[in-house]
Amino acid sequence: AQSVTQPDIHITVSEGASLELRCNYSYGATPYLFWYVQSPGQGLQLLLKYFSGDTLVQGIKGFEAEFKRSQSSFNLRKPSVHWSDAAEYFCAVGAGLGSARQLTFGSGTQLTVLP
Amino acid sequence: DTGVSQDPRHKITKRGQNVTFRCDPISEHNRLYWYRQTLGQGPEFLTYFQNEAQLEKSRLLSDRFSAERPKGSFSTLEIQRTEQGDSAMYLCASSFKKGPTAGGYTFGSGTRLTVV
């Protein structure tokens, strides 16, 4: 069964600083990987996804993520953080999306942005 | 396209009562999913439908939980004899089965259930 680990429960950065959120996954085959963002009391918004091809994936809001198979990682990055980026971020791995089905999420990283 | 709609947004119920939540997916999407999210955790998969067929159910979905998608459009999730442990955010999502956007789930804003 697949699993996702987000080692950082909470990260604080200053506005304008760079950001990297870590994600490690466990899955036996080629994974489908996602990053979602969730604002308080809201559902999840898809930032980006990786299915195959170029291992550097560009997403919305200036985010990017890099798939590193050798490290089983899919870290999320942003070169310059804005105050509006404060939210909770979830990494997820999906199995067999051509035919199914479910995503397995990490426990999330809460991002605080200081002015 | 108004996105995925969930109703109600909040529900407070007494232990032992039954509750029902509704999800209206994006109209073109043929897949619909239910997830549960407790405080401080990521969402956990409950079940999914392809059109009207319920194709997979998690072990988290006890006998007190039932989900339907009768005409392949909206879905309902019912919890019978609610327990305090059922308190959570219940999220619905929808997606296409195939194509370049396959797997790009669109989530609703969720229904927050509080069992007192």
PDB file of C-alpha atoms in Angstrom:
ATOM      1  CA  ALA A   1       0.000   0.000   0.000  1.00  0.00           C
ATOM      2  CA  GLN A   2       1.144   3.509  -0.714  1.00  0.00           C
ATOM      3  CA  SER A   3       2.013   6.076   1.949  1.00  0.00           C
ATOM      4  CA  VAL A   4       3.115   9.700   2.132  1.00  0.00           C
ATOM      5  CA  THR A   5       5.281  11.421   4.721  1.00  0.00           C
ATOM      6  CA  GLN A   6       5.468  15.157   5.179  1.00  0.00           C
ATOM      7  CA  PRO A   7       8.219  15.560   7.777  1.00  0.00           C
ATOM      8  CA  ASP A   8       7.512  19.198   8.587  1.00  0.00           C
ATOM      9  CA  ILE A   9       4.319  19.823  10.534  1.00  0.00           C
ATOM     10  CA  HIS A  10       4.769  23.590  10.563  1.00  0.00           C
ATOM     11  CA  ILE A  11       7.042  25.945   8.613  1.00  0.00           C
ATOM     12  CA  THR A  12       7.425  29.689   9.055  1.00  0.00           C
ATOM     13  CA  VAL A  13       8.983  31.895   6.401  1.00  0.00           C
ATOM     14  CA  SER A  14       9.193  35.619   5.808  1.00  0.00           C
ATOM     15  CA  GLU A  15       7.362  37.152   2.906  1.00  0.00           C
ATOM     16  CA  GLY A  16       9.627  37.229  -0.128  1.00  0.00           C
ATOM     17  CA  ALA A  17      11.750  34.316   1.071  1.00  0.00           C
ATOM     18  CA  SER A  18      12.016  31.058  -0.794  1.00  0.00           C
ATOM     19  CA  LEU A  19      10.066  27.996   0.275  1.00  0.00           C
ATOM     20  CA  GLU A  20      10.551  24.258   0.073  1.00  0.00           C
ATOM     21  CA  LEU A  21       8.051  21.771   1.503  1.00  0.00           C
ATOM     22  CA  ARG A  22       9.190  18.191   1.730  1.00  0.00           C
ATOM     23  CA  CYS A  23       7.266  15.114   0.678  1.00  0.00           C
ATOM     24  CA  ASN A  24       8.416  11.497   0.661  1.00  0.00           C
ATOM     25  CA  TYR A  25       6.273   8.715  -0.709  1.00  0.00           C
ATOM     26  CA  SER A  26       6.235   4.952  -0.663  1.00  0.00           C
ATOM     27  CA  TYR A  27       4.760   3.132  -3.623  1.00  0.00           C
ATOM     28  CA  GLY A  28       5.834   0.032  -5.513  1.00  0.00           C
ATOM     29  CA  ALA A  29       5.219   1.259  -9.038  1.00  0.00           C
ATOM     30  CA  THR A  30       5.418   4.583 -10.844  1.00  0.00           C
ATOM     31  CA  PRO A  31       3.502   6.978  -8.652  1.00  0.00           C
ATOM     32  CA  TYR A  32       1.066   9.680  -9.544  1.00  0.00           C
ATOM     33  CA  LEU A  33       1.922  12.611  -7.274  1.00  0.00           C
ATOM     34  CA  PHE A  34      -0.001  15.700  -6.286  1.00  0.00           C
ATOM     35  CA  TRP A  35       0.263  18.812  -4.171  1.00  0.00           C
ATOM     36  CA  TYR A  36      -2.873  20.434  -2.792  1.00  0.00           C
ATOM     37  CA  VAL A  37      -3.388  23.586  -0.743  1.00  0.00           C
ATOM     38  CA  GLN A  38      -6.152  24.086   1.807  1.00  0.00           C
ATOM     39  CA  SER A  39      -7.201  27.373   3.377  1.00  0.00           C
ATOM     40  CA  PRO A  40      -9.013  27.281   6.738  1.00  0.00           C
ATOM     41  CA  GLY A  41     -12.497  25.792   6.486  1.00  0.00           C
ATOM     42  CA  GLN A  42     -12.132  25.184   2.775  1.00  0.00           C
ATOM     43  CA  GLY A  43     -11.698  22.258   0.444  1.00  0.00           C
ATOM     44  CA  LEU A  44      -8.458  21.389  -1.301  1.00  0.00           C
ATOM     45  CA  GLN A  45      -7.162  23.143  -4.388  1.00  0.00           C
ATOM     46  CA  LEU A  46      -4.843  21.320  -6.768  1.00  0.00           C
ATOM     47  CA  LEU A  47      -1.494  23.102  -7.160  1.00  0.00           C
ATOM     48  CA  LEU A  48       0.210  20.650  -9.500  1.00  0.00           C
ATOM     49  CA  LYS A  49       0.479  17.007 -10.417  1.00  0.00           C
ATOM     50  CA  TYR A  50       3.055  14.615 -11.826  1.00  0.00           C
ATOM     51  CA  PHE A  51       2.120  11.624 -13.947  1.00  0.00           C
ATOM     52  CA  SER A  52       5.144  11.094 -16.195  1.00  0.00           C
ATOM     53  CA  GLY A  53       7.676  12.928 -18.343  1.00  0.00           C
ATOM     54  CA  ASP A  54       9.608  15.976 -17.196  1.00  0.00           C
ATOM     55  CA  THR A  55      10.388  15.566 -13.526  1.00  0.00           C
ATOM     56  CA  LEU A  56      10.115  19.297 -12.854  1.00  0.00           C
ATOM     57  CA  VAL A  57       6.456  20.228 -12.796  1.00  0.00           C
ATOM     58  CA  GLN A  58       5.069  23.729 -12.899  1.00  0.00           C
ATOM     59  CA  GLY A  59       1.842  24.545 -11.118  1.00  0.00           C
ATOM     60  CA  ILE A  60      -0.418  27.422 -10.302  1.00  0.00           C
ATOM     61  CA  LYS A  61       0.449  30.416  -8.120  1.00  0.00           C
ATOM     62  CA  GLY A  62       4.148  30.174  -9.010  1.00  0.00           C
ATOM     63  CA  PHE A  63       4.711  26.775  -7.386  1.00  0.00           C
ATOM     64  CA  GLU A  64       6.824  23.991  -8.821  1.00  0.00           C
ATOM     65  CA  ALA A  65       7.758  20.508  -7.678  1.00  0.00           C
ATOM     66  CA  GLU A  66      10.486  18.074  -8.608  1.00  0.00           C
ATOM     67  CA  PHE A  67      10.040  14.306  -8.740  1.00  0.00           C
ATOM     68  CA  LYS A  68      13.156  12.425  -7.641  1.00  0.00           C
ATOM     69  CA  ARG A  69      12.654   8.704  -7.990  1.00  0.00           C
ATOM     70  CA  SER A  70      15.970   7.825  -6.323  1.00  0.00           C
ATOM     71  CA  GLN A  71      14.948   9.710  -3.204  1.00  0.00           C
ATOM     72  CA  SER A  72      11.213   8.877  -3.376  1.00  0.00           C
ATOM     73  CA  SER A  73      10.559  12.578  -3.017  1.00  0.00           C
ATOM     74  CA  PHE A  74       8.305  15.191  -4.550  1.00  0.00           C
ATOM     75  CA  ASN A  75       9.227  18.474  -2.875  1.00  0.00           C
ATOM     76  CA  LEU A  76       7.266  21.642  -3.475  1.00  0.00           C
ATOM     77  CA  ARG A  77       9.090  24.926  -4.037  1.00  0.00           C
ATOM     78  CA  LYS A  78       8.361  28.571  -4.556  1.00  0.00           C
ATOM     79  CA  PRO A  79      11.091  31.176  -5.096  1.00  0.00           C
ATOM     80  CA  SER A  80       9.316  34.052  -3.355  1.00  0.00           C
ATOM     81  CA  VAL A  81       6.484  33.528  -0.896  1.00  0.00           C
ATOM     82  CA  HIS A  82       3.508  35.890  -0.656  1.00  0.00           C
ATOM     83  CA  TRP A  83       1.435  36.463   2.472  1.00  0.00           C
ATOM     84  CA  SER A  84      -1.535  34.885   0.668  1.00  0.00           C
ATOM     85  CA  ASP A  85       0.366  31.584   0.488  1.00  0.00           C
ATOM     86  CA  ALA A  86      -0.239  30.992   4.192  1.00  0.00           C
ATOM     87  CA  ALA A  87      -2.286  27.785   4.304  1.00  0.00           C
ATOM     88  CA  GLU A  88      -1.927  24.053   4.800  1.00  0.00           C
ATOM     89  CA  TYR A  89      -0.243  22.036   2.082  1.00  0.00           C
ATOM     90  CA  PHE A  90      -0.846  18.380   1.390  1.00  0.00           C
ATOM     91  CA  CYS A  91       1.152  15.978  -0.716  1.00  0.00           C
ATOM     92  CA  ALA A  92      -0.673  12.951  -2.105  1.00  0.00           C
ATOM     93  CA  VAL A  93       0.104   9.810  -4.074  1.00  0.00           C
ATOM     94  CA  GLY A  94      -2.368   8.069  -6.335  1.00  0.00           C
ATOM     95  CA  ALA A  95      -2.464   4.527  -7.551  1.00  0.00           C
ATOM     96  CA  GLY A  96      -3.471   3.408 -10.997  1.00  0.00           C
ATOM     97  CA  LEU A  97      -5.208   6.567 -12.028  1.00  0.00           C
ATOM     98  CA  GLY A  98      -5.898   5.250 -15.479  1.00  0.00           C
ATOM     99  CA  SER A  99      -8.367   2.860 -13.947  1.00  0.00           C
ATOM    100  CA  ALA A 100      -8.958   4.171 -10.454  1.00  0.00           C
ATOM    101  CA  ARG A 101      -9.325   5.678  -7.795  1.00  0.00           C
ATOM    102  CA  GLN A 102      -8.033   6.882  -4.518  1.00  0.00           C
ATOM    103  CA  LEU A 103      -5.387   9.274  -3.266  1.00  0.00           C
ATOM    104  CA  THR A 104      -3.343   8.768  -0.123  1.00  0.00           C
ATOM    105  CA  PHE A 105      -2.519  12.041   1.569  1.00  0.00           C
ATOM    106  CA  GLY A 106       0.219  13.082   3.926  1.00  0.00           C
ATOM    107  CA  SER A 107      -0.687  14.734   7.206  1.00  0.00           C
ATOM    108  CA  GLY A 108       0.079  18.182   5.857  1.00  0.00           C
ATOM    109  CA  THR A 109       2.458  21.085   6.436  1.00  0.00           C
ATOM    110  CA  GLN A 110       1.078  24.297   7.885  1.00  0.00           C
ATOM    111  CA  LEU A 111       2.762  27.348   6.349  1.00  0.00           C
ATOM    112  CA  THR A 112       2.933  30.644   8.217  1.00  0.00           C
ATOM    113  CA  VAL A 113       4.176  33.724   6.364  1.00  0.00           C
ATOM    114  CA  LEU A 114       5.652  36.584   8.381  1.00  0.00           C
ATOM    115  CA  PRO A 115       5.353  40.143   7.056  1.00  0.00           C
TER     116      PRO A 115
ATOM    117  CA  ASP B   1     -19.169  25.326 -14.282  1.00  0.00           C
ATOM    118  CA  THR B   2     -19.773  26.074 -10.622  1.00  0.00           C
ATOM    119  CA  GLY B   3     -17.364  23.518  -9.234  1.00  0.00           C
ATOM    120  CA  VAL B   4     -18.186  20.824  -6.708  1.00  0.00           C
ATOM    121  CA  SER B   5     -20.971  21.807  -4.309  1.00  0.00           C
ATOM    122  CA  GLN B   6     -21.565  20.269  -0.902  1.00  0.00           C
ATOM    123  CA  ASP B   7     -24.525  20.734   1.359  1.00  0.00           C
ATOM    124  CA  PRO B   8     -24.775  21.510   4.204  1.00  0.00           C
ATOM    125  CA  ARG B   9     -21.542  23.319   5.049  1.00  0.00           C
ATOM    126  CA  HIS B  10     -21.944  22.588   8.726  1.00  0.00           C
ATOM    127  CA  LYS B  11     -23.986  20.026  10.622  1.00  0.00           C
ATOM    128  CA  ILE B  12     -24.298  19.610  14.363  1.00  0.00           C
ATOM    129  CA  THR B  13     -26.101  16.498  15.502  1.00  0.00           C
ATOM    130  CA  LYS B  14     -26.683  14.541  18.670  1.00  0.00           C
ATOM    131  CA  ARG B  15     -25.040  11.192  19.131  1.00  0.00           C
ATOM    132  CA  GLY B  16     -27.227   8.434  17.778  1.00  0.00           C
ATOM    133  CA  GLN B  17     -28.963  10.544  15.142  1.00  0.00           C
ATOM    134  CA  ASN B  18     -28.716   9.929  11.402  1.00  0.00           C
ATOM    135  CA  VAL B  19     -27.279  12.528   9.049  1.00  0.00           C
ATOM    136  CA  THR B  20     -27.140  12.837   5.279  1.00  0.00           C
ATOM    137  CA  PHE B  21     -24.816  14.962   3.178  1.00  0.00           C
ATOM    138  CA  ARG B  22     -25.147  15.856  -0.476  1.00  0.00           C
ATOM    139  CA  CYS B  23     -22.526  16.402  -3.142  1.00  0.00           C
ATOM    140  CA  ASP B  24     -23.086  17.856  -6.610  1.00  0.00           C
ATOM    141  CA  PRO B  25     -20.024  17.211  -8.763  1.00  0.00           C
ATOM    142  CA  ILE B  26     -18.899  19.074 -11.858  1.00  0.00           C
ATOM    143  CA  SER B  27     -21.468  18.012 -14.424  1.00  0.00           C
ATOM    144  CA  GLU B  28     -19.057  16.539 -16.992  1.00  0.00           C
ATOM    145  CA  HIS B  29     -17.136  14.478 -14.419  1.00  0.00           C
ATOM    146  CA  ASN B  30     -17.943  10.789 -14.329  1.00  0.00           C
ATOM    147  CA  ARG B  31     -16.039   9.966 -11.146  1.00  0.00           C
ATOM    148  CA  LEU B  32     -17.064  11.052  -7.663  1.00  0.00           C
ATOM    149  CA  TYR B  33     -15.157  10.484  -4.423  1.00  0.00           C
ATOM    150  CA  TRP B  34     -15.821  10.884  -0.716  1.00  0.00           C
ATOM    151  CA  TYR B  35     -13.030  11.594   1.745  1.00  0.00           C
ATOM    152  CA  ARG B  36     -12.984  12.244   5.485  1.00  0.00           C
ATOM    153  CA  GLN B  37     -10.604  14.665   7.140  1.00  0.00           C
ATOM    154  CA  THR B  38     -10.081  14.919  10.881  1.00  0.00           C
ATOM    155  CA  LEU B  39      -8.346  17.806  12.583  1.00  0.00           C
ATOM    156  CA  GLY B  40      -4.640  17.979  11.855  1.00  0.00           C
ATOM    157  CA  GLN B  41      -4.724  15.163   9.329  1.00  0.00           C
ATOM    158  CA  GLY B  42      -4.873  14.779   5.600  1.00  0.00           C
ATOM    159  CA  PRO B  43      -8.031  13.490   3.926  1.00  0.00           C
ATOM    160  CA  GLU B  44      -8.686   9.753   4.024  1.00  0.00           C
ATOM    161  CA  PHE B  45     -10.396   7.947   1.190  1.00  0.00           C
ATOM    162  CA  LEU B  46     -13.877   6.568   1.906  1.00  0.00           C
ATOM    163  CA  THR B  47     -15.416   5.530  -1.390  1.00  0.00           C
ATOM    164  CA  TYR B  48     -15.713   6.340  -5.072  1.00  0.00           C
ATOM    165  CA  PHE B  49     -18.236   6.075  -7.881  1.00  0.00           C
ATOM    166  CA  GLN B  50     -17.873   5.830 -11.594  1.00  0.00           C
ATOM    167  CA  ASN B  51     -21.164   7.073 -12.925  1.00  0.00           C
ATOM    168  CA  GLU B  52     -23.746   5.369 -10.679  1.00  0.00           C
ATOM    169  CA  ALA B  53     -21.600   2.369  -9.762  1.00  0.00           C
ATOM    170  CA  GLN B  54     -19.836   2.336  -6.401  1.00  0.00           C
ATOM    171  CA  LEU B  55     -16.559   0.687  -7.326  1.00  0.00           C
ATOM    172  CA  GLU B  56     -14.483   0.880  -4.198  1.00  0.00           C
ATOM    173  CA  LYS B  57     -15.039   1.273  -0.480  1.00  0.00           C
ATOM    174  CA  SER B  58     -12.468   1.841   2.231  1.00  0.00           C
ATOM    175  CA  ARG B  59     -12.355  -0.217   5.397  1.00  0.00           C
ATOM    176  CA  LEU B  60     -13.019   3.104   7.119  1.00  0.00           C
ATOM    177  CA  LEU B  61     -16.543   2.947   5.751  1.00  0.00           C
ATOM    178  CA  SER B  62     -18.276   0.986   8.476  1.00  0.00           C
ATOM    179  CA  ASP B  63     -21.751  -0.512   8.179  1.00  0.00           C
ATOM    180  CA  ARG B  64     -23.192   2.716   9.551  1.00  0.00           C
ATOM    181  CA  PHE B  65     -22.023   4.584   6.440  1.00  0.00           C
ATOM    182  CA  SER B  66     -23.737   4.350   3.086  1.00  0.00           C
ATOM    183  CA  ALA B  67     -23.202   6.301  -0.094  1.00  0.00           C
ATOM    184  CA  GLU B  68     -25.289   6.486  -3.225  1.00  0.00           C
ATOM    185  CA  ARG B  69     -25.133   8.103  -6.616  1.00  0.00           C
ATOM    186  CA  PRO B  70     -28.474   7.028  -8.068  1.00  0.00           C
ATOM    187  CA  LYS B  71     -28.376   8.654 -11.494  1.00  0.00           C
ATOM    188  CA  GLY B  72     -24.669   9.161 -11.881  1.00  0.00           C
ATOM    189  CA  SER B  73     -24.972  12.818 -10.992  1.00  0.00           C
ATOM    190  CA  PHE B  74     -25.238  13.975  -7.367  1.00  0.00           C
ATOM    191  CA  SER B  75     -24.282  11.740  -4.474  1.00  0.00           C
ATOM    192  CA  THR B  76     -25.382  11.366  -0.878  1.00  0.00           C
ATOM    193  CA  LEU B  77     -23.444  10.089   2.109  1.00  0.00           C
ATOM    194  CA  GLU B  78     -25.491   8.904   5.061  1.00  0.00           C
ATOM    195  CA  ILE B  79     -24.199   8.135   8.529  1.00  0.00           C
ATOM    196  CA  GLN B  80     -26.538   6.197  10.782  1.00  0.00           C
ATOM    197  CA  ARG B  81     -26.384   6.217  14.585  1.00  0.00           C
ATOM    198  CA  THR B  82     -23.678   8.854  14.644  1.00  0.00           C
ATOM    199  CA  GLU B  83     -20.846   8.603  17.161  1.00  0.00           C
ATOM    200  CA  GLN B  84     -18.539  11.297  18.454  1.00  0.00           C
ATOM    201  CA  GLY B  85     -15.721   9.751  16.455  1.00  0.00           C
ATOM    202  CA  ASP B  86     -17.610  10.604  13.278  1.00  0.00           C
ATOM    203  CA  SER B  87     -16.928  14.300  13.869  1.00  0.00           C
ATOM    204  CA  ALA B  88     -14.861  15.392  10.881  1.00  0.00           C
ATOM    205  CA  MET B  89     -14.883  17.280   7.620  1.00  0.00           C
ATOM    206  CA  TYR B  90     -16.435  15.209   4.838  1.00  0.00           C
ATOM    207  CA  LEU B  91     -15.041  16.150   1.455  1.00  0.00           C
ATOM    208  CA  CYS B  92     -16.419  15.305  -1.950  1.00  0.00           C
ATOM    209  CA  ALA B  93     -14.379  15.428  -5.153  1.00  0.00           C
ATOM    210  CA  SER B  94     -14.967  14.672  -8.798  1.00  0.00           C
ATOM    211  CA  SER B  95     -12.804  14.001 -11.820  1.00  0.00           C
ATOM    212  CA  PHE B  96     -12.689  12.708 -15.355  1.00  0.00           C
ATOM    213  CA  LYS B  97     -11.735   9.096 -15.839  1.00  0.00           C
ATOM    214  CA  LYS B  98      -9.470   9.673 -18.785  1.00  0.00           C
ATOM    215  CA  GLY B  99      -7.734  12.378 -20.717  1.00  0.00           C
ATOM    216  CA  PRO B 100      -5.150  14.992 -19.836  1.00  0.00           C
ATOM    217  CA  THR B 101      -7.041  16.085 -16.765  1.00  0.00           C
ATOM    218  CA  ALA B 102      -7.629  12.580 -15.457  1.00  0.00           C
ATOM    219  CA  GLY B 103      -6.826  12.353 -11.813  1.00  0.00           C
ATOM    220  CA  GLY B 104      -7.033  16.078 -11.364  1.00  0.00           C
ATOM    221  CA  TYR B 105      -9.585  15.929  -8.628  1.00  0.00           C
ATOM    222  CA  THR B 106     -11.722  18.988  -7.912  1.00  0.00           C
ATOM    223  CA  PHE B 107     -12.732  19.114  -4.270  1.00  0.00           C
ATOM    224  CA  GLY B 108     -15.756  20.745  -2.757  1.00  0.00           C
ATOM    225  CA  SER B 109     -15.571  22.926   0.339  1.00  0.00           C
ATOM    226  CA  GLY B 110     -16.702  20.075   2.542  1.00  0.00           C
ATOM    227  CA  THR B 111     -19.345  19.425   5.188  1.00  0.00           C
ATOM    228  CA  ARG B 112     -18.133  19.788   8.750  1.00  0.00           C
ATOM    229  CA  LEU B 113     -19.925  17.364  11.051  1.00  0.00           C
ATOM    230  CA  THR B 114     -19.924  17.822  14.803  1.00  0.00           C
ATOM    231  CA  VAL B 115     -21.477  15.073  16.911  1.00  0.00           C
ATOM    232  CA  VAL B 116     -22.339  16.170  20.448  1.00  0.00           C
TER     233      VAL B 116
END
